[in-house]
Amino acid sequence: MIRKIQIGVATSLSLLILTGCSQLPAPTPSTNASVEASCPLTELKHPNLVPLPAQSIPGNVIAAPGQGGLCNARNYEVSKDLIIWRAWNSTYEGSKFGKWWSLEKPLGGVAQYRAEFNICPKYSPLDMLVRCTLKAGTQVVIGPGQSAQCSNYFTYPQSDTNQLYLANAAEVTLNCTNFYDEFSWHEVAPEAETNTTQ
């Protein structure tokens, strides 16, 4: 009888040990923290931005092709209060003060804006716009957009349009004004239409 109990205990312990091993998290593969810049970078000439001599780009800003983010970047300091813009998603309040901003007010169609800033439709519906004043003395990262693979069939190529990266936008902006989206249909010029029945 004692021998049967010992065998039963040993079997239970073996099962517990095996179960415990299967619950351990799988080792995470090591990743390369820095991605080599994949596009040329020219110094931005802007009256309110001063390039910094020491460069310190956060590891998640310059991304590999197809991953969005920037393809190259440089650090600047805001020398005088600066107006910046961001299209965002009204269904998620945290989107308003996200990390990616524009130096210019978005104009033209939403599709054009997505292409210039490499914003896949699955990232955000872009139904709101916010204009903020960026405080003088703030350090920012600016560079052209990296390509973004939105699906197996659709990729935005690298963009020449500069994007501004802010890690803490809510803390370094003031006087923010929101603008909401509305339908504004424009007739397509006949020469712009493509014949799909060829």
XYZ file of N, CA and C in Angstrom:
594
model
N 0.828 -1.202 0.000
C 0.000 0.000 0.000
C 0.865 1.255 0.000
N 1.913 1.255 0.843
C 2.818 2.402 0.901
C 3.480 2.623 -0.451
N 3.869 1.529 -1.121
C 4.528 1.633 -2.424
C 3.606 2.284 -3.449
N 2.290 1.934 -3.412
C 1.332 2.527 -4.345
C 1.207 4.029 -4.108
N 1.175 4.436 -2.840
C 1.077 5.861 -2.521
C 2.304 6.603 -3.025
N 3.505 6.005 -2.843
C 4.737 6.638 -3.298
C 4.738 6.812 -4.808
N 4.265 5.807 -5.535
C 4.207 5.886 -6.995
C 3.232 6.986 -7.412
N 2.060 7.048 -6.728
C 1.061 8.060 -7.044
C 1.594 9.464 -6.817
N 2.309 9.678 -5.699
C 2.887 10.985 -5.395
C 3.938 11.354 -6.432
N 4.795 10.391 -6.781
C 5.844 10.641 -7.768
C 5.242 11.027 -9.111
N 4.171 10.322 -9.497
C 3.520 10.633 -10.770
C 2.926 12.039 -10.745
N 2.270 12.394 -9.620
C 1.677 13.731 -9.511
C 2.733 14.815 -9.576
N 3.869 14.586 -8.883
C 4.957 15.561 -8.908
C 5.521 15.723 -10.309
N 5.675 14.620 -11.018
C 6.194 14.683 -12.394
C 5.274 15.509 -13.279
N 3.951 15.301 -13.126
C 3.001 16.064 -13.928
C 3.059 17.549 -13.596
N 3.189 17.877 -12.303
C 3.292 19.284 -11.907
C 4.528 19.941 -12.491
N 5.645 19.231 -12.451
C 6.889 19.780 -12.994
C 6.766 20.019 -14.492
N 6.203 19.041 -15.209
C 6.038 19.190 -16.656
C 5.085 20.325 -16.988
N 3.988 20.430 -16.221
C 3.032 21.504 -16.456
C 3.672 22.853 -16.193
N 4.454 22.943 -15.118
C 5.143 24.188 -14.790
C 6.076 24.614 -15.899
N 6.795 23.671 -16.491
C 7.716 24.002 -17.585
C 6.956 24.530 -18.795
N 5.787 23.950 -19.055
C 5.044 24.395 -20.231
C 4.445 25.784 -20.039
N 4.339 26.254 -18.770
C 3.788 27.574 -18.495
C 4.829 28.686 -18.591
N 6.103 28.330 -18.656
C 7.145 29.343 -18.717
C 7.055 30.111 -20.030
N 7.272 31.421 -19.989
C 7.207 32.194 -21.243
C 8.315 31.789 -22.192
N 7.983 31.776 -23.463
C 8.991 31.435 -24.473
C 10.024 32.544 -24.534
N 11.285 32.211 -24.754
C 12.300 33.251 -24.835
C 12.015 34.179 -26.006
N 12.164 35.469 -25.766
C 11.923 36.430 -26.837
C 13.165 36.548 -27.708
N 12.977 36.533 -29.020
C 14.135 36.651 -29.901
C 14.784 38.012 -29.757
N 16.088 38.041 -29.839
C 16.788 39.326 -29.732
C 16.551 40.124 -30.998
N 16.328 41.416 -30.821
C 16.084 42.279 -31.971
C 17.156 43.347 -32.036
N 17.401 43.805 -33.240
C 18.376 44.862 -33.433
C 17.744 46.184 -33.025
N 18.251 46.811 -31.975
C 17.639 48.014 -31.420
C 17.723 49.189 -32.388
N 18.770 49.256 -33.153
C 18.909 50.384 -34.074
C 18.758 49.906 -35.509
N 17.927 50.623 -36.256
C 17.720 50.310 -37.664
C 18.475 51.347 -38.482
N 19.256 50.883 -39.423
C 20.044 51.808 -40.240
C 19.118 52.654 -41.109
N 19.404 53.958 -41.166
C 18.600 54.862 -41.982
C 18.633 54.413 -43.440
N 17.468 54.486 -44.104
C 17.384 53.963 -45.474
C 17.065 55.044 -46.502
N 17.228 56.314 -46.137
C 17.004 57.378 -47.112
C 17.903 58.564 -46.770
N 18.229 59.390 -47.758
C 19.070 60.560 -47.485
C 18.321 61.568 -46.625
N 19.068 62.391 -45.908
C 18.459 63.376 -45.022
C 19.089 64.742 -45.261
N 18.271 65.714 -45.584
C 18.765 67.079 -45.738
C 18.320 67.887 -44.526
N 19.162 68.813 -44.119
C 18.837 69.628 -42.951
C 17.644 70.522 -43.250
N 16.666 70.502 -42.374
C 15.454 71.291 -42.549
C 15.736 72.761 -42.255
N 15.360 73.623 -43.173
C 15.517 75.066 -42.985
C 14.172 75.635 -42.539
N 14.078 76.002 -41.269
C 12.837 76.527 -40.729
C 13.186 77.622 -39.720
N 12.518 78.781 -39.772
C 12.889 79.890 -38.890
C 12.725 79.588 -37.400
N 11.879 78.615 -37.046
C 11.623 78.319 -35.635
C 12.290 77.033 -35.151
N 13.140 76.440 -35.994
C 13.791 75.177 -35.634
C 15.303 75.291 -35.796
N 16.036 74.862 -34.784
C 17.502 74.902 -34.811
C 18.023 73.466 -34.714
N 18.815 73.004 -35.690
C 19.365 71.644 -35.593
C 20.307 71.531 -34.401
N 20.218 70.425 -33.693
C 21.066 70.209 -32.521
C 22.364 69.523 -32.939
N 23.498 69.907 -32.345
C 24.770 69.289 -32.703
C 24.846 67.826 -32.274
N 24.293 67.507 -31.102
C 24.291 66.117 -30.624
C 22.984 65.460 -31.035
N 23.099 64.306 -31.652
C 21.921 63.595 -32.140
C 21.591 62.413 -31.222
N 20.327 62.342 -30.817
C 19.860 61.249 -29.964
C 18.461 60.860 -30.417
N 18.387 59.934 -31.362
C 17.115 59.519 -31.945
C 16.584 58.307 -31.180
N 15.350 58.357 -30.654
C 14.787 57.181 -29.965
C 14.790 55.959 -30.877
N 14.970 54.798 -30.289
C 15.140 53.563 -31.062
C 13.963 53.172 -31.923
N 12.744 53.620 -31.583
C 11.563 53.190 -32.339
C 11.161 54.185 -33.430
N 11.951 55.229 -33.655
C 11.565 56.267 -34.614
C 11.993 55.915 -36.035
N 13.265 55.575 -36.222
C 13.736 55.141 -37.543
C 13.431 53.652 -37.679
N 12.604 53.325 -38.654
C 12.111 51.953 -38.786
C 12.592 51.311 -40.080
N 12.479 50.002 -40.114
C 12.826 49.236 -41.309
C 11.775 49.477 -42.398
N 12.138 49.291 -43.670
C 11.163 49.457 -44.753
C 9.902 48.630 -44.507
N 8.766 49.250 -44.783
C 7.480 48.583 -44.605
C 6.874 48.747 -43.228
N 7.633 49.336 -42.291
C 7.179 49.410 -40.904
C 6.638 50.776 -40.496
N 6.586 51.746 -41.419
C 6.150 53.080 -41.040
C 7.239 53.799 -40.258
N 6.870 54.808 -39.471
C 7.880 55.581 -38.755
C 8.642 56.477 -39.725
N 9.916 56.720 -39.436
C 10.749 57.560 -40.299
C 11.841 56.718 -40.942
N 12.288 57.135 -42.118
C 13.392 56.415 -42.764
C 14.741 57.049 -42.430
N 14.719 58.248 -41.857
C 15.918 58.926 -41.367
C 15.429 60.086 -40.517
N 16.269 60.642 -39.658
C 15.782 61.692 -38.762
C 16.921 62.519 -38.203
N 16.559 63.694 -37.693
C 17.506 64.602 -37.059
C 16.811 65.290 -35.883
N 17.604 65.623 -34.854
C 17.087 66.351 -33.687
C 17.120 67.853 -33.922
N 16.060 68.525 -33.503
C 15.966 69.983 -33.564
C 15.452 70.510 -32.230
N 15.738 71.790 -31.985
C 15.130 72.480 -30.845
C 14.243 73.591 -31.380
N 13.065 73.727 -30.774
C 12.133 74.776 -31.169
C 12.625 76.086 -30.557
N 13.022 77.032 -31.410
C 13.591 78.298 -30.929
C 12.510 79.334 -30.625
N 11.344 79.168 -31.229
C 10.227 80.090 -31.037
C 8.950 79.271 -31.173
N 7.912 79.613 -30.385
C 6.659 78.852 -30.445
C 6.274 78.553 -31.891
N 5.800 77.333 -32.117
C 5.595 76.819 -33.473
C 4.236 76.135 -33.563
N 3.466 76.428 -34.614
C 2.178 75.766 -34.843
C 2.425 74.406 -35.495
N 1.815 73.353 -34.936
C 1.906 72.007 -35.516
C 0.497 71.422 -35.624
N 0.365 70.392 -36.446
C -0.937 69.807 -36.765
C -0.890 68.293 -36.627
N -2.062 67.707 -36.317
C -2.155 66.248 -36.250
C -3.577 65.798 -36.589
N -3.703 64.891 -37.552
C -4.981 64.233 -37.822
C -5.083 63.048 -36.874
N -6.270 62.860 -36.264
C -6.388 61.813 -35.244
C -7.748 61.139 -35.280
N -7.927 60.156 -34.389
C -9.077 59.270 -34.365
C -9.969 59.626 -33.176
N -11.167 60.134 -33.434
C -12.056 60.584 -32.360
C -12.575 59.444 -31.484
N -12.507 58.207 -31.966
C -13.005 57.084 -31.157
C -12.002 56.667 -30.084
N -10.807 57.255 -30.126
C -9.785 56.960 -29.116
C -9.158 58.280 -28.675
N -9.545 58.771 -27.498
C -9.112 60.086 -27.028
C -7.593 60.186 -26.941
N -6.903 59.086 -26.630
C -5.452 59.103 -26.540
C -4.768 59.410 -27.860
N -5.511 59.289 -28.952
C -4.954 59.551 -30.279
C -4.679 61.035 -30.507
N -5.383 61.898 -29.803
C -5.263 63.342 -30.019
C -3.834 63.835 -29.809
N -3.186 63.367 -28.768
C -1.813 63.794 -28.476
C -0.832 62.651 -28.754
N -0.987 62.037 -29.916
C -0.077 60.974 -30.319
C 1.310 61.518 -30.648
N 2.150 60.663 -31.156
C 3.566 61.005 -31.338
C 3.895 61.650 -32.690
N 3.038 61.510 -33.699
C 3.384 61.951 -35.056
C 2.596 63.189 -35.447
N 3.307 64.265 -35.883
C 2.709 65.559 -36.176
C 3.219 66.095 -37.508
N 2.514 67.110 -38.002
C 2.874 67.759 -39.261
C 3.249 69.213 -38.998
N 4.192 69.720 -39.786
C 4.579 71.128 -39.693
C 3.651 72.021 -40.506
N 2.857 71.425 -41.374
C 1.963 72.186 -42.246
C 0.526 71.707 -42.054
N -0.422 72.617 -42.248
C -1.826 72.233 -42.178
C -2.154 71.278 -43.328
N -2.792 70.139 -43.025
C -3.144 69.202 -44.095
C -4.128 69.823 -45.082
N -3.844 69.687 -46.358
C -4.710 70.187 -47.417
C -4.968 69.064 -48.405
N -6.047 69.178 -49.172
C -6.339 68.155 -50.167
C -7.092 66.984 -49.560
N -7.147 65.895 -50.315
C -7.908 64.728 -49.897
C -7.230 63.919 -48.808
N -8.037 63.119 -48.100
C -7.521 62.259 -47.038
C -6.555 61.225 -47.621
N -6.865 60.715 -48.809
C -5.990 59.719 -49.440
C -4.595 60.294 -49.685
N -4.549 61.554 -50.113
C -3.255 62.217 -50.334
C -2.497 62.362 -49.018
N -3.205 62.752 -47.965
C -2.587 62.910 -46.643
C -2.022 61.582 -46.149
N -2.791 60.510 -46.335
C -2.315 59.175 -45.916
C -1.028 58.806 -46.654
N -0.992 59.093 -47.949
C 0.187 58.747 -48.749
C 1.402 59.570 -48.335
N 1.195 60.854 -48.052
C 2.310 61.721 -47.667
C 2.882 61.360 -46.303
N 2.011 60.877 -45.409
C 2.441 60.581 -44.041
C 2.456 59.083 -43.732
N 2.270 58.242 -44.760
C 2.370 56.789 -44.609
C 1.447 56.266 -43.504
N 0.173 56.666 -43.556
C -0.795 56.258 -42.534
C -1.768 55.252 -43.143
N -1.597 53.992 -42.834
C -2.493 52.951 -43.348
C -3.900 53.168 -42.799
N -4.930 52.856 -43.587
C -6.306 52.995 -43.095
C -6.551 52.229 -41.793
N -5.889 51.094 -41.609
C -6.112 50.311 -40.386
C -5.536 51.004 -39.148
N -4.617 51.954 -39.328
C -4.046 52.676 -38.186
C -5.061 53.619 -37.557
N -5.826 54.343 -38.401
C -6.725 55.367 -37.883
C -7.685 55.833 -38.966
N -8.941 56.153 -38.586
C -9.874 56.709 -39.572
C -9.615 58.181 -39.885
N -8.789 58.876 -39.100
C -8.430 60.283 -39.348
C -9.674 61.156 -39.527
N -10.530 61.180 -38.527
C -11.755 61.962 -38.640
C -11.715 63.273 -37.856
N -10.579 63.579 -37.215
C -10.419 64.834 -36.482
C -9.047 65.428 -36.799
N -8.943 66.744 -36.576
C -7.681 67.447 -36.774
C -7.468 68.341 -35.564
N -6.241 68.401 -35.065
C -5.933 69.300 -33.964
C -4.757 70.193 -34.360
N -4.869 71.460 -33.998
C -3.791 72.431 -34.208
C -3.313 72.879 -32.828
N -2.009 72.773 -32.586
C -1.449 73.141 -31.292
C -0.236 74.050 -31.476
N 0.093 74.754 -30.415
C 1.329 75.523 -30.375
C 2.369 74.710 -29.623
N 3.481 74.459 -30.269
C 4.588 73.721 -29.656
C 5.497 74.729 -28.953
N 5.750 74.498 -27.675
C 6.477 75.463 -26.856
C 7.935 75.606 -27.279
N 8.428 76.838 -27.234
C 9.851 77.102 -27.477
C 10.684 76.346 -26.440
N 11.833 75.838 -26.882
C 12.713 75.066 -26.010
C 12.496 73.572 -26.093
N 11.405 73.146 -26.734
C 11.122 71.713 -26.891
C 12.083 71.093 -27.896
N 12.579 69.897 -27.585
C 13.413 69.162 -28.535
C 12.554 68.144 -29.266
N 12.699 68.096 -30.578
C 11.876 67.230 -31.418
C 12.753 66.436 -32.377
N 12.156 65.427 -32.974
C 12.811 64.628 -34.015
C 12.013 64.809 -35.299
N 12.694 65.119 -36.397
C 12.012 65.369 -37.670
C 12.718 64.612 -38.790
N 11.922 64.045 -39.688
C 12.493 63.355 -40.836
C 11.418 62.873 -41.785
N 11.806 62.393 -42.966
C 10.844 61.878 -43.950
C 10.325 60.502 -43.552
N 9.121 60.193 -44.027
C 8.447 58.954 -43.645
C 9.014 57.710 -44.298
N 9.031 56.640 -43.507
C 9.418 55.320 -44.004
C 8.216 54.678 -44.701
N 8.476 53.747 -45.599
C 7.384 53.037 -46.269
C 6.562 52.261 -45.234
N 5.284 52.029 -45.552
C 4.390 51.319 -44.634
C 3.626 50.265 -45.409
N 3.806 49.013 -45.042
C 3.073 47.921 -45.686
C 1.739 47.750 -44.966
N 0.668 48.164 -45.633
C -0.659 48.137 -45.015
C -1.297 46.758 -45.101
N -0.957 45.996 -46.143
C -1.476 44.635 -46.306
C -0.551 43.911 -47.283
N -0.908 42.690 -47.612
C -0.109 41.935 -48.586
C -0.190 42.545 -49.985
N -1.169 43.407 -50.196
C -1.411 43.940 -51.537
C -1.182 45.447 -51.650
N -0.883 46.102 -50.531
C -0.876 47.561 -50.548
C 0.203 48.108 -49.616
N 1.133 48.891 -50.192
C 2.214 49.508 -49.414
C 2.379 50.964 -49.826
N 2.488 51.849 -48.834
C 2.861 53.231 -49.125
C 4.379 53.283 -49.262
N 4.905 53.901 -50.307
C 6.364 54.011 -50.448
C 6.921 55.073 -49.500
N 8.241 55.148 -49.410
C 8.864 56.208 -48.613
C 8.362 57.563 -49.102
N 8.248 58.489 -48.164
C 7.711 59.815 -48.488
C 8.768 60.885 -48.258
N 8.725 61.935 -49.069
C 9.625 63.074 -48.877
C 9.091 64.055 -47.833
N 7.850 63.866 -47.420
C 7.224 64.790 -46.473
C 7.800 64.582 -45.073
N 8.230 65.675 -44.456
C 8.780 65.584 -43.100
C 7.677 65.398 -42.072
N 7.940 64.514 -41.124
C 7.062 64.298 -39.988
C 7.802 64.691 -38.720
N 7.047 65.145 -37.745
C 7.620 65.579 -36.478
C 7.221 64.577 -35.404
N 8.215 64.041 -34.703
C 7.971 63.055 -33.639
C 8.073 63.736 -32.276
N 7.019 63.576 -31.464
C 6.977 64.097 -30.103
C 6.646 62.961 -29.150
N 7.514 62.678 -28.208
C 7.257 61.594 -27.263
C 6.221 61.998 -26.216
N 6.099 63.300 -25.932
C 5.237 63.773 -24.848
C 4.417 64.994 -25.279
N 3.653 64.841 -26.338
C 2.955 65.980 -26.951
C 2.040 66.714 -25.975
N 1.334 66.006 -25.107
C 0.400 66.663 -24.183
C 1.107 67.616 -23.229
N 2.387 67.368 -22.959
C 3.136 68.181 -21.995
C 3.811 69.399 -22.633
N 4.052 69.362 -23.927
C 4.841 70.434 -24.563
C 4.033 71.267 -25.554
N 2.709 71.075 -25.573
C 1.854 71.854 -26.461
C 0.848 72.666 -25.646
N 0.353 73.733 -26.262
C -0.689 74.554 -25.622
C -1.570 75.171 -26.692
N -2.656 75.807 -26.265
C -3.593 76.477 -27.178
C -4.070 75.552 -28.304
N -4.471 74.342 -27.952
C -4.900 73.366 -28.969
C -6.355 73.612 -29.381
N -6.602 73.513 -30.687
C -7.939 73.678 -31.251
C -8.268 72.460 -32.091
N -9.477 71.903 -31.901
C -9.911 70.729 -32.650
C -10.775 71.138 -33.839
N -10.675 70.353 -34.907
C -11.501 70.519 -36.089
C -12.089 69.153 -36.423
N -13.404 69.105 -36.725
C -14.001 67.817 -37.065
C -14.136 67.669 -38.570
N -14.204 66.422 -38.999
C -14.308 66.101 -40.418
C -15.775 66.178 -40.839
N -16.008 66.462 -42.110
C -17.352 66.425 -42.653
C -17.267 66.070 -44.137
N -18.367 65.524 -44.662
C -18.383 65.178 -46.079
C -18.249 66.433 -46.934
N -17.361 66.395 -47.899
C -17.188 67.498 -48.846
C -16.780 66.889 -50.182
N -17.785 66.490 -50.953
C -17.514 65.781 -52.195
C -17.173 66.758 -53.312
N -16.162 66.407 -54.091
C -15.733 67.226 -55.230
C -15.819 66.376 -56.495
N -16.349 66.963 -57.554
C -16.492 66.233 -58.810
C -15.120 65.933 -59.397
N -14.957 64.722 -59.889
C -13.700 64.299 -60.498
C -13.655 64.824 -61.929
N -12.562 65.482 -62.291
C -12.415 65.984 -63.641
C -12.346 64.798 -64.612
N -12.970 64.915 -65.822
C -13.003 63.786 -66.765
C -11.629 63.216 -67.085
N -10.603 64.070 -67.221
C -9.266 63.562 -67.574
C -8.629 62.789 -66.408
N -9.145 62.991 -65.192
C -8.578 62.298 -64.038
C -9.176 60.908 -63.871
N -10.310 60.662 -64.535
C -10.924 59.349 -64.426
C -10.159 58.351 -65.265
N -10.100 57.120 -64.787
C -9.408 56.061 -65.547
C -10.442 55.082 -66.078
N -10.211 54.597 -67.254
C -11.115 53.633 -67.874
C -10.764 52.252 -67.391
N -11.670 51.634 -66.639
C -11.385 50.307 -66.079
C -11.967 49.180 -66.912
N -12.558 49.507 -68.087
C -13.200 48.483 -68.908
C -12.332 48.048 -70.073
N -11.060 48.405 -70.049
C -10.179 48.045 -71.170
C -9.962 46.559 -71.221
